[in-house]
mmCIF file of C-alpha atoms in Angstrom:
data_model
loop_
_atom_site.group_PDB
_atom_site.id
_atom_site.type_symbol
_atom_site.label_atom_id
_atom_site.label_comp_id
_atom_site.label_asym_id
_atom_site.label_seq_id
_atom_site.Cartn_x
_atom_site.Cartn_y
_atom_site.Cartn_z
ATOM 1 C CA MET A 1 1.931 2.062 15.454
ATOM 2 C CA THR A 2 -1.694 2.172 14.312
ATOM 3 C CA TYR A 3 -3.007 2.412 10.775
ATOM 4 C CA GLN A 4 -3.601 6.151 11.303
ATOM 5 C CA ASP A 5 0.181 6.567 11.636
ATOM 6 C CA TYR A 6 1.053 4.832 8.356
ATOM 7 C CA ASP A 7 2.127 7.322 5.697
ATOM 8 C CA ARG A 8 2.320 5.168 2.559
ATOM 9 C CA LEU A 9 -0.454 3.468 0.592
ATOM 10 C CA LEU A 10 0.035 0.811 -2.069
ATOM 11 C CA SER A 11 -2.834 -0.018 -4.443
ATOM 12 C CA PHE A 12 -3.162 -3.202 -6.490
ATOM 13 C CA ASP A 13 -4.626 -4.228 -9.854
ATOM 14 C CA SER A 14 -5.854 -7.563 -8.532
ATOM 15 C CA VAL A 15 -7.148 -8.936 -5.256
ATOM 16 C CA HIS A 16 -4.875 -11.952 -5.753
ATOM 17 C CA HIS A 17 -1.755 -9.758 -5.643
ATOM 18 C CA ALA A 18 -3.083 -7.733 -2.702
ATOM 19 C CA ILE A 19 -3.679 -10.872 -0.633
ATOM 20 C CA LYS A 20 -0.326 -12.344 -1.663
ATOM 21 C CA ALA A 21 1.439 -9.103 -0.684
ATOM 22 C CA GLU A 22 -0.249 -9.048 2.713
ATOM 23 C CA LYS A 23 0.889 -12.629 3.410
ATOM 24 C CA ILE A 24 4.471 -12.007 2.252
ATOM 25 C CA LEU A 25 4.782 -8.885 4.393
ATOM 26 C CA SER A 26 3.285 -10.617 7.418
ATOM 27 C CA ASP A 27 5.717 -13.535 7.047
ATOM 28 C CA ALA A 28 8.617 -11.052 6.764
ATOM 29 C CA GLY A 29 7.510 -9.175 9.893
ATOM 30 C CA ILE A 30 6.792 -5.929 8.025
ATOM 31 C CA PRO A 31 3.774 -4.216 9.570
ATOM 32 C CA ALA A 32 1.076 -3.372 7.026
ATOM 33 C CA TYR A 33 -2.652 -2.769 7.266
ATOM 34 C CA ALA A 34 -5.073 -3.952 4.562
ATOM 35 C CA LEU A 35 -8.148 -1.845 3.866
ATOM 36 C CA PRO A 36 -10.491 -0.844 1.028
ATOM 37 C CA THR A 37 -8.856 1.492 -1.471
ATOM 38 C CA PRO A 38 -10.078 5.076 -0.948
ATOM 39 C CA ARG A 39 -12.259 6.073 -3.921
ATOM 40 C CA GLN A 40 -10.552 9.427 -4.333
ATOM 41 C CA ILE A 41 -7.265 7.833 -5.405
ATOM 42 C CA ASP A 42 -7.904 4.641 -7.357
ATOM 43 C CA ILE A 43 -10.627 2.147 -8.134
ATOM 44 C CA SER A 44 -8.220 -0.745 -8.860
ATOM 45 C CA CYS A 45 -9.165 -4.047 -7.218
ATOM 46 C CA GLY A 46 -10.616 -2.328 -4.179
ATOM 47 C CA GLN A 47 -7.937 -3.365 -1.683
ATOM 48 C CA CYS A 48 -4.767 -1.571 -0.659
ATOM 49 C CA LEU A 49 -2.061 -1.755 1.995
ATOM 50 C CA LEU A 50 -0.934 0.963 4.375
ATOM 51 C CA PHE A 51 2.598 0.923 5.739
ATOM 52 C CA ALA A 52 5.330 3.180 7.151
ATOM 53 C CA ALA A 53 7.584 5.107 4.756
ATOM 54 C CA ALA A 54 10.601 3.756 6.669
ATOM 55 C CA GLN A 55 9.701 0.290 5.293
ATOM 56 C CA GLU A 56 9.154 1.419 1.679
ATOM 57 C CA ASN A 57 12.399 0.211 0.064
ATOM 58 C CA LYS A 58 12.402 -3.110 1.905
ATOM 59 C CA LEU A 59 8.706 -3.674 1.175
ATOM 60 C CA LEU A 60 8.937 -2.897 -2.550
ATOM 61 C CA SER A 61 12.062 -5.032 -2.917
ATOM 62 C CA LEU A 62 10.353 -7.935 -1.183
ATOM 63 C CA LEU A 63 7.257 -7.660 -3.381
ATOM 64 C CA THR A 64 9.403 -7.455 -6.522
ATOM 65 C CA GLY A 65 11.325 -10.555 -5.463
ATOM 66 C CA HIS A 66 8.048 -12.443 -5.062
ATOM 67 C CA LYS A 67 6.676 -11.120 -8.383
ATOM 68 C CA VAL A 68 3.796 -9.264 -6.734
ATOM 69 C CA ARG A 69 2.398 -6.628 -9.072
ATOM 70 C CA TRP A 70 1.122 -3.469 -7.411
ATOM 71 C CA ALA A 71 -0.526 -0.529 -9.186
ATOM 72 C CA LYS A 72 0.370 2.788 -7.520
ATOM 73 C CA LEU A 73 2.292 4.076 -4.508
ATOM 74 C CA PHE A 74 0.959 7.107 -2.617
ATOM 75 C CA SER A 75 2.065 9.257 0.274
ATOM 76 C CA ARG A 76 -0.637 9.697 2.933
ATOM 77 C CA VAL A 77 -0.868 12.825 5.090
ATOM 78 C CA PRO A 78 -3.568 13.557 7.698
ATOM 79 C CA ALA A 79 -5.799 16.464 6.658
ATOM 80 C CA GLY A 80 -7.882 16.617 9.856
ATOM 81 C CA ASN A 81 -11.301 15.264 10.791
ATOM 82 C CA GLY A 82 -10.220 11.701 9.971
ATOM 83 C CA THR A 83 -9.451 12.517 6.335
ATOM 84 C CA TYR A 84 -6.187 12.170 4.423
ATOM 85 C CA ILE A 85 -4.461 13.731 1.445
ATOM 86 C CA TYR A 86 -2.967 11.207 -0.994
ATOM 87 C CA GLU A 87 -0.240 12.126 -3.468
ATOM 88 C CA LYS A 88 0.942 9.656 -6.077
ATOM 89 C CA ILE A 89 4.647 8.900 -5.754
ATOM 90 C CA ASN A 90 5.069 6.156 -8.340
ATOM 91 C CA ASP A 91 3.392 3.707 -10.720
ATOM 92 C CA TYR A 92 4.395 0.066 -10.965
ATOM 93 C CA GLY A 93 7.304 -0.225 -13.348
ATOM 94 C CA GLY A 94 7.850 -4.005 -13.160
#
C-alpha cells in the first residue's frame, strides 16, 4: 500500500506528538506515512500522518494509551489530478 491509498489523515497540535505517534505506530507495525499537513484542512503543527481506515480504531487506541494528543481526524478521498477531498470526522476528545 502506498501513501496514495491511505484514506485517513490525522493532524497534530505539536510536532512532538506527531513524531511520538510516528514512532509508536512504527514500533507496533501499523503502517503510516508522515507528511506536511495540507493547508486546506489545518495549519496545526505542520505535520500529519496518513493511514488506512482499517487501522483507525487500533491506531487511536494505541495513541490514547501512550497519551499522544492529536488534533483532528479526516477522511481522505481522491478527487483526481493528484488532489484529495478531506472531510473532518472527529476532533480530539482526550
